[in-house]
Amino acid sequence: MTDATTETADPEAAAAPRLAYHLTPGEGPTVMFLPGYASDMTGTKATALEQWAQANGRAYLRFDYAGCGASEGSFEDQTLVGWRDDVLRLIDTVVEGPVLLVGSSMGGWIMLMVALARPDRVCGMVGIAPAPDFTDWGFSHDEKMTMLQTGRLERPSGYSDAPMVTTRAFWASGEANRILIGAIETRVPVRIVHGQMDFAVAWQRSLRLVELLRSSDVQVTLIKDGDHRLSREADIALIERAIEDVSRRCSLPS
């Protein structure tokens, strides 16, 4: 087993923030964990999957989006497309070979965007309560108007004493990049794990995602008492099994 080290990705341009990441070398497609909104690479799922990868000799990458955790940048300057580009930059400059994306909540939206942008690299996906298009359905009319008029919205956070901030720029970026508006042209294997007690992202949204994915190798696991976090030991075990299943089926177009 090789110990992972925290490093910083070189920016493509001087203006690009430096991204903090933790890479574990190993076998198989590199499992890349994409955090949710305002999350970072120190979360329970990100670190538990790293421990699983190290114990099984698997390649694994966890990281912080720009403006989050240990990465450079201001959180309120970021957009959905900017965070997608962070993932693409890491795939292009840090990871070798095929990539298996694991997207949690908003990370599930970015996961789908990245799979479409890098079909030659992404060989499989695992979504954990994925939240594509949440800028469309995740805000009331009044909240959207507040963002448009003032440039930002503060809402109570279920994970911190500090409010959850969403900017007009992030919201607009999301609205311009909605993905559940037609067929999603990816043929890679996909596994989705979703809790039926998830009050942030309704589990029925994962069923809609299944309808739009072009891949025929798609399975959904519903956890009746699972919440949005899915961070319990049993939840993480299901996620690990989903990753193992997709890993066995991973293949890239020739």
Short mmCIF file of C-alpha atoms in Angstrom, two decimals:
data_model
loop_
_atom_site.label_atom_id
_atom_site.label_comp_id
_atom_site.label_asym_id
_atom_site.label_seq_id
_atom_site.Cartn_x
_atom_site.Cartn_y
_atom_site.Cartn_z
CA MET A 1 0.00 0.00 0.00
CA THR A 2 1.29 3.42 -0.95
CA ASP A 3 0.56 6.34 1.33
CA ALA A 4 -1.26 9.17 -0.36
CA THR A 5 0.13 12.68 -0.15
CA THR A 6 -1.64 16.01 -0.36
CA GLU A 7 -0.44 18.01 -3.34
CA THR A 8 -1.56 20.95 -5.45
CA ALA A 9 -2.52 20.83 -9.12
CA ASP A 10 -0.65 23.24 -11.36
CA PRO A 11 -3.09 25.73 -12.91
CA GLU A 12 -3.42 25.92 -16.68
CA ALA A 13 -3.23 29.68 -16.44
CA ALA A 14 -1.94 32.12 -13.88
CA ALA A 15 -5.49 33.14 -12.93
CA ALA A 16 -6.64 29.58 -12.20
CA PRO A 17 -6.81 28.68 -8.49
CA ARG A 18 -4.53 25.95 -7.24
CA LEU A 19 -6.50 22.85 -6.32
CA ALA A 20 -5.75 20.74 -3.27
CA TYR A 21 -6.08 16.99 -3.76
CA HIS A 22 -5.11 13.69 -2.18
CA LEU A 23 -4.09 10.92 -4.58
CA THR A 24 -3.76 7.26 -3.66
CA PRO A 25 -1.95 5.29 -6.39
CA GLY A 26 -3.31 1.82 -7.10
CA GLU A 27 -4.86 -0.57 -9.58
CA GLY A 28 -7.97 -0.29 -11.70
CA PRO A 29 -9.71 2.85 -12.91
CA THR A 30 -9.00 5.80 -10.64
CA VAL A 31 -12.02 6.33 -8.39
CA MET A 32 -12.58 10.09 -8.17
CA PHE A 33 -14.88 11.48 -5.48
CA LEU A 34 -16.84 14.64 -6.37
CA PRO A 35 -18.19 16.39 -3.25
CA GLY A 36 -21.53 18.13 -2.93
CA TYR A 37 -22.24 21.85 -2.70
CA ALA A 38 -20.05 23.61 -0.12
CA SER A 39 -18.49 20.27 0.88
CA ASP A 40 -14.82 19.33 0.82
CA MET A 41 -12.55 16.31 0.68
CA THR A 42 -12.49 15.79 4.46
CA GLY A 43 -16.09 14.56 4.61
CA THR A 44 -17.05 11.14 5.94
CA LYS A 45 -17.73 9.52 2.57
CA ALA A 46 -14.62 10.96 0.88
CA THR A 47 -12.27 9.72 3.60
CA ALA A 48 -14.05 6.38 4.11
CA LEU A 49 -13.74 5.60 0.41
CA GLU A 50 -10.06 6.50 0.55
CA GLN A 51 -9.59 3.98 3.36
CA TRP A 52 -11.41 1.38 1.26
CA ALA A 53 -9.19 2.17 -1.74
CA GLN A 54 -5.99 1.90 0.28
CA ALA A 55 -7.08 -1.37 1.85
CA ASN A 56 -7.83 -2.82 -1.59
CA GLY A 57 -4.91 -1.37 -3.56
CA ARG A 58 -7.17 0.82 -5.65
CA ALA A 59 -6.34 4.17 -7.24
CA TYR A 60 -8.35 6.97 -5.63
CA LEU A 61 -8.51 10.76 -5.78
CA ARG A 62 -10.34 13.14 -3.45
CA PHE A 63 -10.03 16.90 -3.86
CA ASP A 64 -11.46 20.32 -3.09
CA TYR A 65 -13.18 22.47 -5.67
CA ALA A 66 -11.85 26.00 -6.01
CA GLY A 67 -13.02 28.13 -3.11
CA CYS A 68 -13.64 25.09 -0.92
CA GLY A 69 -11.55 23.40 1.76
CA ALA A 70 -7.81 23.71 1.13
CA SER A 71 -8.05 24.91 -2.49
CA GLU A 72 -7.44 28.49 -3.48
CA GLY A 73 -10.20 30.94 -4.38
CA SER A 74 -13.24 32.59 -2.87
CA PHE A 75 -16.32 30.40 -2.51
CA GLU A 76 -18.67 33.12 -3.72
CA ASP A 77 -16.69 33.58 -6.91
CA GLN A 78 -17.32 30.02 -8.07
CA THR A 79 -19.84 28.63 -10.56
CA LEU A 80 -21.07 25.17 -11.52
CA VAL A 81 -19.11 25.28 -14.77
CA GLY A 82 -16.00 26.43 -12.92
CA TRP A 83 -16.21 23.43 -10.61
CA ARG A 84 -16.80 21.14 -13.58
CA ASP A 85 -13.65 22.56 -15.11
CA ASP A 86 -11.75 21.87 -11.86
CA VAL A 87 -12.61 18.18 -12.29
CA LEU A 88 -11.61 18.21 -15.94
CA ARG A 89 -8.29 19.86 -15.07
CA LEU A 90 -7.49 17.17 -12.51
CA ILE A 91 -8.42 14.40 -14.93
CA ASP A 92 -6.25 15.96 -17.63
CA THR A 93 -3.20 16.72 -15.47
CA VAL A 94 -3.18 14.41 -12.44
CA VAL A 95 -5.00 11.16 -13.23
CA GLU A 96 -3.71 8.53 -15.64
CA GLY A 97 -5.97 6.15 -17.52
CA PRO A 98 -9.70 5.55 -17.07
CA VAL A 99 -11.68 7.30 -14.35
CA LEU A 100 -14.66 6.09 -12.34
CA LEU A 101 -16.57 9.11 -11.04
CA VAL A 102 -18.39 9.04 -7.71
CA GLY A 103 -20.62 12.11 -7.41
CA SER A 104 -22.39 13.07 -4.19
CA SER A 105 -25.43 15.39 -4.41
CA MET A 106 -24.27 18.35 -6.56
CA GLY A 107 -21.22 16.23 -7.37
CA GLY A 108 -23.63 13.92 -9.19
CA TRP A 109 -24.58 16.79 -11.51
CA ILE A 110 -20.94 17.60 -12.17
CA MET A 111 -20.24 13.88 -12.64
CA LEU A 112 -22.70 13.75 -15.55
CA MET A 113 -21.28 16.92 -17.12
CA VAL A 114 -17.74 15.54 -16.89
CA ALA A 115 -18.74 12.18 -18.37
CA LEU A 116 -20.14 13.98 -21.40
CA ALA A 117 -17.03 16.17 -21.71
CA ARG A 118 -14.53 13.30 -21.37
CA PRO A 119 -16.10 10.17 -22.89
CA ASP A 120 -12.60 8.89 -23.66
CA ARG A 121 -11.66 8.92 -19.95
CA VAL A 122 -14.79 8.29 -17.87
CA CYS A 123 -15.55 4.56 -17.80
CA GLY A 124 -18.27 4.46 -15.15
CA MET A 125 -20.27 6.47 -12.61
CA VAL A 126 -21.70 6.05 -9.13
CA GLY A 127 -24.18 8.69 -8.00
CA ILE A 128 -24.91 9.25 -4.30
CA ALA A 129 -28.24 11.10 -4.02
CA PRO A 130 -27.35 12.93 -7.25
CA ALA A 131 -28.83 16.41 -7.63
CA PRO A 132 -28.65 17.44 -11.29
CA ASP A 133 -30.48 20.66 -12.14
CA PHE A 134 -31.01 21.62 -8.50
CA THR A 135 -30.82 25.32 -9.37
CA ASP A 136 -34.10 24.72 -11.22
CA TRP A 137 -36.08 22.80 -8.61
CA GLY A 138 -34.18 23.50 -5.39
CA PHE A 139 -35.26 27.12 -4.86
CA SER A 140 -38.59 28.83 -4.45
CA HIS A 141 -39.67 31.65 -6.73
CA ASP A 142 -38.97 34.18 -3.98
CA GLU A 143 -35.48 32.77 -3.39
CA LYS A 144 -34.69 32.97 -7.09
CA MET A 145 -35.86 36.57 -7.17
CA THR A 146 -33.65 37.38 -4.17
CA MET A 147 -30.62 36.00 -5.99
CA LEU A 148 -31.45 37.90 -9.15
CA GLN A 149 -32.05 41.18 -7.35
CA THR A 150 -29.32 41.13 -4.69
CA GLY A 151 -26.73 38.78 -6.21
CA ARG A 152 -26.79 36.24 -3.37
CA LEU A 153 -29.06 34.18 -1.16
CA GLU A 154 -28.45 32.96 2.38
CA ARG A 155 -30.28 29.92 3.72
CA PRO A 156 -29.81 27.91 6.93
CA SER A 157 -27.35 25.04 6.55
CA GLY A 158 -28.02 21.59 7.92
CA TYR A 159 -24.29 20.98 8.20
CA SER A 160 -22.90 24.17 9.74
CA ASP A 161 -23.85 27.15 11.92
CA ALA A 162 -22.88 29.41 9.04
CA PRO A 163 -25.59 30.06 6.41
CA MET A 164 -25.51 28.35 3.03
CA VAL A 165 -24.76 30.98 0.39
CA THR A 166 -25.77 30.70 -3.26
CA THR A 167 -24.79 33.44 -5.67
CA ARG A 168 -26.58 34.71 -8.73
CA ALA A 169 -23.56 33.68 -10.83
CA PHE A 170 -23.69 30.09 -9.56
CA TRP A 171 -27.46 29.89 -10.06
CA ALA A 172 -27.20 31.27 -13.60
CA SER A 173 -24.42 28.81 -14.42
CA GLY A 174 -26.62 25.96 -13.23
CA GLU A 175 -29.63 27.12 -15.19
CA ALA A 176 -27.51 27.37 -18.35
CA ASN A 177 -26.25 23.81 -17.90
CA ARG A 178 -29.33 21.82 -16.97
CA ILE A 179 -28.95 18.21 -17.97
CA LEU A 180 -32.37 16.64 -17.38
CA ILE A 181 -33.87 18.27 -20.46
CA GLY A 182 -33.23 15.39 -22.84
CA ALA A 183 -31.34 12.16 -23.39
CA ILE A 184 -27.99 11.97 -21.60
CA GLU A 185 -25.61 10.50 -24.17
CA THR A 186 -23.37 8.25 -22.12
CA ARG A 187 -23.18 4.46 -22.40
CA VAL A 188 -21.02 3.69 -19.36
CA PRO A 189 -22.29 1.62 -16.42
CA VAL A 190 -24.04 3.70 -13.77
CA ARG A 191 -25.05 2.86 -10.21
CA ILE A 192 -27.15 5.21 -8.07
CA VAL A 193 -27.64 5.01 -4.30
CA HIS A 194 -30.44 7.15 -2.85
CA GLY A 195 -32.17 7.36 0.52
CA GLN A 196 -35.95 7.49 0.65
CA MET A 197 -35.78 9.73 3.72
CA ASP A 198 -33.78 12.29 1.76
CA PHE A 199 -35.56 15.62 2.24
CA ALA A 200 -32.98 17.58 0.22
CA VAL A 201 -33.17 15.59 -3.04
CA ALA A 202 -36.26 13.44 -3.56
CA TRP A 203 -35.38 9.86 -4.52
CA GLN A 204 -37.83 10.04 -7.44
CA ARG A 205 -35.37 12.38 -9.14
CA SER A 206 -32.95 9.48 -9.49
CA LEU A 207 -35.64 7.52 -11.32
CA ARG A 208 -36.03 10.41 -13.75
CA LEU A 209 -32.27 10.39 -14.27
CA VAL A 210 -32.41 6.67 -15.08
CA GLU A 211 -35.02 7.35 -17.77
CA LEU A 212 -32.76 9.87 -19.51
CA LEU A 213 -29.45 7.97 -19.36
CA ARG A 214 -28.69 6.27 -22.68
CA SER A 215 -26.71 3.54 -20.96
CA SER A 216 -28.54 0.23 -20.62
CA ASP A 217 -26.38 -0.73 -17.63
CA VAL A 218 -28.01 1.41 -14.93
CA GLN A 219 -29.15 0.28 -11.48
CA VAL A 220 -30.65 2.19 -8.55
CA THR A 221 -30.43 1.14 -4.90
CA LEU A 222 -33.02 2.76 -2.63
CA ILE A 223 -32.37 2.83 1.11
CA LYS A 224 -35.73 3.13 2.87
CA ASP A 225 -34.36 4.82 6.01
CA GLY A 226 -31.49 6.62 4.28
CA ASP A 227 -31.14 10.41 4.51
CA HIS A 228 -29.29 12.78 2.19
CA ARG A 229 -25.89 12.27 3.74
CA LEU A 230 -25.75 8.46 3.39
CA SER A 231 -22.73 8.48 5.69
CA ARG A 232 -23.59 5.58 7.98
CA GLU A 233 -21.36 2.54 7.90
CA ALA A 234 -24.03 0.47 6.14
CA ASP A 235 -24.62 3.23 3.57
CA ILE A 236 -20.93 3.48 2.78
CA ALA A 237 -20.72 -0.30 2.42
CA LEU A 238 -23.44 -0.13 -0.25
CA ILE A 239 -21.55 2.65 -2.04
CA GLU A 240 -18.36 0.60 -1.97
CA ARG A 241 -20.18 -2.39 -3.47
CA ALA A 242 -21.57 -0.14 -6.19
CA ILE A 243 -18.05 1.08 -7.02
CA GLU A 244 -16.75 -2.49 -7.14
CA ASP A 245 -19.60 -3.50 -9.45
CA VAL A 246 -18.97 -0.63 -11.85
CA SER A 247 -15.20 -1.23 -11.73
CA ARG A 248 -15.71 -4.77 -13.02
CA ARG A 249 -17.77 -3.46 -15.91
CA CYS A 250 -15.64 -0.42 -16.77
CA SER A 251 -14.50 -0.17 -20.36
CA LEU A 252 -13.71 2.72 -22.67
CA PRO A 253 -14.57 3.08 -26.35
CA SER A 254 -11.84 1.66 -28.56
#
